[in-house]
Coordinates of C-alpha atoms and ligand atoms in Angstrom, one line a residue:
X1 CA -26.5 -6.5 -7.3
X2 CA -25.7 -8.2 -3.9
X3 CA -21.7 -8.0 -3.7
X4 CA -19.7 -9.5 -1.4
X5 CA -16.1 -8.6 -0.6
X6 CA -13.3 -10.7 1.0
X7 CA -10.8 -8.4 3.0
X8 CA -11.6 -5.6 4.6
X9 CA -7.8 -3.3 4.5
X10 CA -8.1 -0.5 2.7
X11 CA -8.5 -2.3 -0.9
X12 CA -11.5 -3.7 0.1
X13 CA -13.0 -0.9 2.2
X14 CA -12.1 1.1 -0.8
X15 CA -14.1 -1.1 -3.2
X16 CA -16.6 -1.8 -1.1
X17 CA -17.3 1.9 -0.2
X18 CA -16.9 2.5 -4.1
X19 CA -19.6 -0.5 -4.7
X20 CA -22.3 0.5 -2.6
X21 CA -23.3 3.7 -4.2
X22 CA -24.9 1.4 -6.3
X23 CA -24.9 -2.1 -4.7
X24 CA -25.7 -3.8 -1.7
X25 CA -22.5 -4.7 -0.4
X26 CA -21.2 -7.3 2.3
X27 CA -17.3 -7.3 3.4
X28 CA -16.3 -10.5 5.3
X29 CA -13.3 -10.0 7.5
X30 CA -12.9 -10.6 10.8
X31 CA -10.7 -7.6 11.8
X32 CA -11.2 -4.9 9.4
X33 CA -7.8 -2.7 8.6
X34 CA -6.1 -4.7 11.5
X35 CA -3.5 -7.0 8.6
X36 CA -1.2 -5.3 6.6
X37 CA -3.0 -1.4 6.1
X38 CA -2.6 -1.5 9.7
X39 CA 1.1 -1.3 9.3
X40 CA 1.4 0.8 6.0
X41 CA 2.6 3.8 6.2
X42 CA 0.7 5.4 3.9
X43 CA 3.3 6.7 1.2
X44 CA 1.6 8.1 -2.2
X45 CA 4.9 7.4 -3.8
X46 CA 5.0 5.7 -6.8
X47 CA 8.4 6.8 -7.7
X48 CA 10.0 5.5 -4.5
X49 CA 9.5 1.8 -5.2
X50 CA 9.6 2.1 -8.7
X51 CA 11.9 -0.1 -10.5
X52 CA 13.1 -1.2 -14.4
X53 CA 10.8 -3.7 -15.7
X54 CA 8.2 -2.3 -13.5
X55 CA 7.0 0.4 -15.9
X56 CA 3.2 -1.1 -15.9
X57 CA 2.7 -0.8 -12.3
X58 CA 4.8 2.7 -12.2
X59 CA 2.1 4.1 -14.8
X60 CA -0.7 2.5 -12.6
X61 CA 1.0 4.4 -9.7
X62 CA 0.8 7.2 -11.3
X63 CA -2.7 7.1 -12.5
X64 CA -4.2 6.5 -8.6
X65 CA -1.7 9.4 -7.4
X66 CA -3.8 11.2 -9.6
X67 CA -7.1 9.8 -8.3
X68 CA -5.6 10.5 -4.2
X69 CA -6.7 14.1 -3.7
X70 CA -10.3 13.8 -4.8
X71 CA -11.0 10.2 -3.3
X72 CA -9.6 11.7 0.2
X73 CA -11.7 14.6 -0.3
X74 CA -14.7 12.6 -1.2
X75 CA -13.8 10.0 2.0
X76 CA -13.5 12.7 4.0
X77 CA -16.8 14.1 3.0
X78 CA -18.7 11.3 3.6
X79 CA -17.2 9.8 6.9
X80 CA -16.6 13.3 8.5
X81 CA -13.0 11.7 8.9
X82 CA -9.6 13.5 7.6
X83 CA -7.5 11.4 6.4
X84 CA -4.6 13.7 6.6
X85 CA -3.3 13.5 2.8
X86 CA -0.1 15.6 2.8
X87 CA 1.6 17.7 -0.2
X88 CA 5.3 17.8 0.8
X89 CA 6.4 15.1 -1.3
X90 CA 9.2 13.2 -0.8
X91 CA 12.9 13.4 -0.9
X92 CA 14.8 10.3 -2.4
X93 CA 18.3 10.0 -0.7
X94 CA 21.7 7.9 -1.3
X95 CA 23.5 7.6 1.9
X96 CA 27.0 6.9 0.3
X97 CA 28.1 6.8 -3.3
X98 CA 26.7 3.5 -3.9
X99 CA 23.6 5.0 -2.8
X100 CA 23.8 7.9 -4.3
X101 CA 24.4 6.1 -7.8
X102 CA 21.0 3.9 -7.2
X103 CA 19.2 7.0 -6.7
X104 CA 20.5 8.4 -10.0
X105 CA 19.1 5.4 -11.5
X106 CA 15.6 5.6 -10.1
X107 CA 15.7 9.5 -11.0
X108 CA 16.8 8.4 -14.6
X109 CA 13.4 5.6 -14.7
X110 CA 11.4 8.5 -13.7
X111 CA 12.5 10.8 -16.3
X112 CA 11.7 8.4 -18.8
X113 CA 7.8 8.6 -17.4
X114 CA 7.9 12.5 -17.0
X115 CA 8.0 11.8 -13.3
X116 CA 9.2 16.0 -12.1
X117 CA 11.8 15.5 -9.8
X118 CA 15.1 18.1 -9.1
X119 CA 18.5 16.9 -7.6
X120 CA 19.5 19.2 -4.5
X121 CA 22.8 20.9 -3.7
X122 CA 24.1 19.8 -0.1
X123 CA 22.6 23.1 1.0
X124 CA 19.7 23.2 -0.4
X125 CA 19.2 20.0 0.9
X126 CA 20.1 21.3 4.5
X127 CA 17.8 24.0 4.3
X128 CA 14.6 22.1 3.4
X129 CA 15.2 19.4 5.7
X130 CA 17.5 20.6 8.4
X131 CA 17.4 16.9 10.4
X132 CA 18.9 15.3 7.0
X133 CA 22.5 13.9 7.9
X134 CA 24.9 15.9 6.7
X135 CA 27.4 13.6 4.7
X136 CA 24.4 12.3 2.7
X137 CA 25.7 11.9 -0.3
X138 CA 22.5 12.5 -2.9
X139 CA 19.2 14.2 -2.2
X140 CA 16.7 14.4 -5.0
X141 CA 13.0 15.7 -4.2
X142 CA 10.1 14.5 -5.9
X143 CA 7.3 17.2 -5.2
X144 CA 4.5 15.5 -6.6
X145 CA 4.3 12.3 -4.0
X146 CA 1.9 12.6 -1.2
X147 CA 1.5 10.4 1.9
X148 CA -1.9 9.6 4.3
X149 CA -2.4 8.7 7.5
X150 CA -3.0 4.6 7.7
X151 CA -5.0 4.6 9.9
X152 CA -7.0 7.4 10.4
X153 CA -7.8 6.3 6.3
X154 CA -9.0 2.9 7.8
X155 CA -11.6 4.5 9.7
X156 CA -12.6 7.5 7.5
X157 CA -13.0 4.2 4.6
X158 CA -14.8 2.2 7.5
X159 CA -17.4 5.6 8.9
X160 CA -18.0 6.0 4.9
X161 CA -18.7 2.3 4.2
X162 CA -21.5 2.8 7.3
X163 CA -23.5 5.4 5.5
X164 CA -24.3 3.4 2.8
X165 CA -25.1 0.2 4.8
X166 CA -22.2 -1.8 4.0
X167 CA -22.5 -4.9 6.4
X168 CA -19.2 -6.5 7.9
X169 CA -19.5 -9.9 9.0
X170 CA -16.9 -12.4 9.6
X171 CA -14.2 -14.4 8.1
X172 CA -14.5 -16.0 4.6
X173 CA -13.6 -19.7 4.4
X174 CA -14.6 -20.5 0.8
X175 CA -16.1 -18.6 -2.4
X176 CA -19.3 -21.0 -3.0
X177 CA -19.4 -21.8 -6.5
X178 CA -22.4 -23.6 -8.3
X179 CA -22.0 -24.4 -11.9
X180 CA -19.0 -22.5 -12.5
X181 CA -20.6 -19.4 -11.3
X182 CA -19.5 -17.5 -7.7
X183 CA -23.2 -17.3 -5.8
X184 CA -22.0 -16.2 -2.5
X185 CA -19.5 -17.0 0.2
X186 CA -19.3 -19.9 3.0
X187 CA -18.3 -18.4 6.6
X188 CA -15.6 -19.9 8.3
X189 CA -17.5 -20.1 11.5
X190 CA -20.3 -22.2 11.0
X191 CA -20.1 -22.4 7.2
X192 CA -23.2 -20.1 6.5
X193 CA -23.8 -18.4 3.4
X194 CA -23.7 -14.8 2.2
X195 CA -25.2 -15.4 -1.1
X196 CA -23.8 -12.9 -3.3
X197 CA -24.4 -11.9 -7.0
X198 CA -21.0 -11.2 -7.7
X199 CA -17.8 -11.9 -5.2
X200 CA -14.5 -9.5 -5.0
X201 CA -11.2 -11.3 -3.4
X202 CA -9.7 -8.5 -2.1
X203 CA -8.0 -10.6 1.3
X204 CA -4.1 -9.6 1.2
X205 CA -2.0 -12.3 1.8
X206 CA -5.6 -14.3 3.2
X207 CA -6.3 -15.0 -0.3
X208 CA -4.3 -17.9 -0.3
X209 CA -6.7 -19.4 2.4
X210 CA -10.2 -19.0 0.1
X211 CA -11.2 -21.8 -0.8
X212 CA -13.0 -21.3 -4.6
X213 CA -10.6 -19.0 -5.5
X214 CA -8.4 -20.1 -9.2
X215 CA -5.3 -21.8 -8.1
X216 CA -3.5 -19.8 -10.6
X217 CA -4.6 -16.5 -8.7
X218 CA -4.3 -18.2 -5.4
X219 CA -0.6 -19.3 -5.9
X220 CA 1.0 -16.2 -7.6
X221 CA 0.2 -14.5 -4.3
X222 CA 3.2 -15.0 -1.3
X223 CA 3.6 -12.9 2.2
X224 CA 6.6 -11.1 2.2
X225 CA 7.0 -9.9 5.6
X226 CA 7.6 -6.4 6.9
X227 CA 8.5 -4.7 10.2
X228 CA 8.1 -1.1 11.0
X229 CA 8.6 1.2 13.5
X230 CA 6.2 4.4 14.4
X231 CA 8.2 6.8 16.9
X232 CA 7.0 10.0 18.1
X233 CA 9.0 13.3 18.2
X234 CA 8.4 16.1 20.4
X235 CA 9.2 18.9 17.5
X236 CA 8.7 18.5 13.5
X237 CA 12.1 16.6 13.0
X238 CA 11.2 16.4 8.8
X239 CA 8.3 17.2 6.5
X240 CA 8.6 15.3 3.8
X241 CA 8.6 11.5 3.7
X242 CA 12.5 10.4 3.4
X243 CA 13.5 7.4 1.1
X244 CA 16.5 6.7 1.9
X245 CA 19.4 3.8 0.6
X246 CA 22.2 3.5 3.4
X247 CA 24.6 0.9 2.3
X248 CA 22.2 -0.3 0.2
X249 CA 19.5 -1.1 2.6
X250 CA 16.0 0.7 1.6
X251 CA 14.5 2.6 4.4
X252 CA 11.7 5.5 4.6
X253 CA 11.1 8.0 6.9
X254 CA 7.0 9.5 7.1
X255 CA 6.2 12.2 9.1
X256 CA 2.6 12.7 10.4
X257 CA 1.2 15.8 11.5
X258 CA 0.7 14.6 15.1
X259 CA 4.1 13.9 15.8
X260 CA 4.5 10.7 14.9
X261 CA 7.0 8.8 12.3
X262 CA 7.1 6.2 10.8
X263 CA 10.2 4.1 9.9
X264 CA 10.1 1.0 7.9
X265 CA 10.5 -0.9 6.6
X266 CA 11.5 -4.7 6.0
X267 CA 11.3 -6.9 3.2
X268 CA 11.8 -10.7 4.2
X269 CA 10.5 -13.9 2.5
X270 CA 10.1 -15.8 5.8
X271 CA 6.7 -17.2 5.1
X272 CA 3.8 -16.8 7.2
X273 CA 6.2 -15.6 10.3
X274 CA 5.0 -12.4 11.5
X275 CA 7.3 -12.3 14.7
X276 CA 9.1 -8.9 15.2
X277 CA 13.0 -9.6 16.1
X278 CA 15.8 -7.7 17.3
X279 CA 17.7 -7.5 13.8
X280 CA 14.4 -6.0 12.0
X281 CA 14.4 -3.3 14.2
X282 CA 17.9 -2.7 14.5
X283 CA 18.7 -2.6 10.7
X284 CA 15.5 -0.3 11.0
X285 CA 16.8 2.1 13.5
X286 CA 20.5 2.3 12.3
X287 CA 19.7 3.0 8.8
X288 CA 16.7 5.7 10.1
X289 CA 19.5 7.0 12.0
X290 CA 21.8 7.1 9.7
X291 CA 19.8 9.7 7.3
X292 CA 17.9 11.3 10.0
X293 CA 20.7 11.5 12.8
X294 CA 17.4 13.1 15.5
X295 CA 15.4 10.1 15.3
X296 CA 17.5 8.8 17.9
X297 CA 15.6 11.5 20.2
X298 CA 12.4 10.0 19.8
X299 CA 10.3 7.5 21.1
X300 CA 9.9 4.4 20.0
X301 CA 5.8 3.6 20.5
X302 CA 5.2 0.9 18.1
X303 CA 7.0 -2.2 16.5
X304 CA 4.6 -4.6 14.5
X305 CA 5.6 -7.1 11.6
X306 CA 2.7 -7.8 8.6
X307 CA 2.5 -9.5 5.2
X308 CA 2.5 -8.1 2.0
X309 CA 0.9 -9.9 -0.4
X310 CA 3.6 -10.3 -3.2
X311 CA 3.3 -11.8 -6.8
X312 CA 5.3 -12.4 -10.0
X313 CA 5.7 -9.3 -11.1
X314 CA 5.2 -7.2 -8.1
X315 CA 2.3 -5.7 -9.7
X316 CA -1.5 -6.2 -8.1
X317 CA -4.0 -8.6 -10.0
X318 CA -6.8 -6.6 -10.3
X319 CA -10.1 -8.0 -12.6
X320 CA -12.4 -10.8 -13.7
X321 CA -11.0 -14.1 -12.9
X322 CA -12.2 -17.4 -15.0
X323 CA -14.9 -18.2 -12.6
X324 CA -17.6 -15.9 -13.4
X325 CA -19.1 -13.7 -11.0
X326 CA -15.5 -13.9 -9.4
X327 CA -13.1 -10.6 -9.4
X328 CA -9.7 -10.3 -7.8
X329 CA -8.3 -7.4 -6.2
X330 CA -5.3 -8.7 -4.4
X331 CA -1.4 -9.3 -4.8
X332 CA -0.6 -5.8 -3.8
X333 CA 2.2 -6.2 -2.5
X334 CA 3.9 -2.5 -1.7
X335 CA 0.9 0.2 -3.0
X336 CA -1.7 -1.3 -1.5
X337 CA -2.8 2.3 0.0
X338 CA -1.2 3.7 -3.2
X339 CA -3.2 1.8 -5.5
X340 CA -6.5 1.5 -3.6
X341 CA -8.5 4.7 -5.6
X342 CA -7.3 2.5 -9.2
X343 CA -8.1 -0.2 -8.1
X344 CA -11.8 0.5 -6.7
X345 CA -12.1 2.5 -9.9
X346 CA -11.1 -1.0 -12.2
X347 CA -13.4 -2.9 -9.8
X348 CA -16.6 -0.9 -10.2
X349 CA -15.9 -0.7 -14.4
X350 CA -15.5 -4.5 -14.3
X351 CA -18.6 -5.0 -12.4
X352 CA -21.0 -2.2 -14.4
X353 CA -19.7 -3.6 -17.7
X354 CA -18.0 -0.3 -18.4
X355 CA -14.4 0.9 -19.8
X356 CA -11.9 0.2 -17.3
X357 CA -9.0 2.9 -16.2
X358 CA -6.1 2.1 -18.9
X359 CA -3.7 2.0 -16.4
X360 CA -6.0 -0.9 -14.8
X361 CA -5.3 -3.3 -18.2
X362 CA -1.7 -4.4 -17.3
X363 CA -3.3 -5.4 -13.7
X364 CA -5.7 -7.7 -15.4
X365 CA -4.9 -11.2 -13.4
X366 CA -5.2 -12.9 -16.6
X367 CA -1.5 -12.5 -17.4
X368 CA -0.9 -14.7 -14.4
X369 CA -3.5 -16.9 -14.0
X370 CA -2.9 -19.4 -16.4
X371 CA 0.7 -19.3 -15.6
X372 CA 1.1 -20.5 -12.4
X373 CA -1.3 -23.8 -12.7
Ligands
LIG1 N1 5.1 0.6 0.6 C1 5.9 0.4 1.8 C2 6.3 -0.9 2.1 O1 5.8 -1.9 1.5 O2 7.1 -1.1 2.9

């Protein structure tokens, strides 16, 4: 089949790369990786942003945690492009006894899932993770997360895509639609047509500006804005990724092996605004600081702001929409990078007519669809 894929982050490179073993695939996007993948930072952590009610997109985080150390293997392979997966895992921490009671609540969601995780004495906690502040009031580590580089994933996804003749060309305006069947898509340039056997929406918070695609799909999807912060130490200041609640406010803390961190992040409904501003980054760095006391040593390279594409339910509609020859892979909101090895997996079932992953049904943008118009 000819398949063409709107959105060219790492959901679509992922499907697209996933696709073209056996298709001839075309992403449209005029900047590949360069929206919101280009700010993640690349946490494997399902646990971390799990929350009650969520359990559906938990297990779906689980299932492509699962799927992370083969599909980096296999990207790496084929790009010649290490995507740096690390093993440490991550350490969940509660800043004060607030915080240190919302961590106890996320532990006790996880047990219910058999998520491993063990709670840390103060100097246990010290001794894996000497920079950790040391009034920190609840560290618990959860050994099985693992954490990519972003970037370096971007380009490994966009060298693989190359070997198997994946064409990029520019943006998509609409998702051309001739008797209730997808046939292609219109450019936004001069309105040409990829004609396509079968079209994948897979365009972030850009969905919302394809034209073709179901207004029920198009309007469950929102930007929710976040700003984060990569720094760069001099000396390996921690080795796991840090999750940290200080006074309530979320922050994370991801170490890379080249020195860099990243801190993020945000989580603002502000629309389309993608301005970086002095309170993002201060809430940032005093909560960073406030877990990880040395960050204040480092340098600050790096502040950008990007759009998460949120929905409903938090959870990514991922499957056959009610146009045919038109599948969704959007609304990730969080676990894009997370969820990118499920949801190429779902994807490729729905377009070969096979059994999609389990953990892929609850994604299935039919719970929403109808809903929202
Ligand atoms: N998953 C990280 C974030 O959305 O900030």
């Amino acid at each position: 089949m000819r398949v063409a894929v709107i959105g060219g982050g790492v959901v679509g490179l992922s499907i697209a790369w996933t696709l073209s073993r056996d298709h001839t695939v075309t992403v449209l996007d005029p900047q590949p990786g360069r929206g919101a993948s280009f700010a993640a930072a690349g946490m494997l952590a399902p646990a971390g942003e799990a929350w009650y009610g969520e359990d559906d997109l938990l297990r779906a985080g689980l299932d492509s945690l699962g799927r992370w150390p083969e599909f980096a293997a296999d990207v790496a392979a084929a790009s010649g492009v290490d995507p740096w997966l690390r093993r440490e895992g991550t350490l969940l921490v509660g800043a004060t006894e607030d915080d240190a009671a919302d961590v106890d609540r996320v532990v006790t969601l996880l047990e219910t899932h058999a998520v491993p995780t063990r709670r840390l004495a103060r100097r246990e906690a010290r001794a894996a993770e000497p920079a950790l502040a040391p009034g920190v009031r609840r560290t618990v580590e959860v050994p099985g997360d693992l954490s990519v580089h972003n970037r370096r994933l971007i380009d490994a996804l966009g060298a693989a895509c190359a070997t198997r003749d994946v064409r990029t060309v520019g943006a998509a305006a609409d998702v051309d639609i001739d008797a209730g069947r997808a046939v292609g898509v219109r450019l936004r340039t001069d309105r040409s047509r990829v004609t396509a056997d079968l079209v994948v929406v897979a365009a972030g918070c850009g969905l919302a500006g394809v034209g073709g695609v179901p207004g029920g799909i198009r309007d469950a999807v929102r930007p929710v804005k976040g700003q984060i912060l990569r720094l760069r130490s001099s000396y390996p200041l921690v080795t796991r990724t840090v999750r940290a609640r200080v006074d309530g406010f979320p922050v994370y803390v991801v170490p890379r092996r080249d020195g860099e961190i990243v801190l993020g992040a945000t989580t603002e409904e502000q629309g389309y605004d993608q301005r970086v501003t002095v309170d993002g980054v201060h809430d940032l760095l005093r909560a960073g600081i406030a877990v990880v006391p040395g960050l204040r040593e480092c340098a600050l390279t790096e502040t950008l702001a990007r759009l998460r594409p949120g929905t409903p339910d938090n959870a990514p509609l991922v499957g056959p929409t009610s146009t045919e020859g038109l599948v969704v892979a959007g609304g990730h909101y969080r676990g894009g990078v997370l969820l990118a090895p499920l949801t190429a997996a779902a994807v490729e079932a729905y377009v070969d007519g096979s059994v999609p992953p389990a953990a892929a049904s609850a994604l299935h943008p039919a719970r929403l669809e109808g809903a929202v118009r």
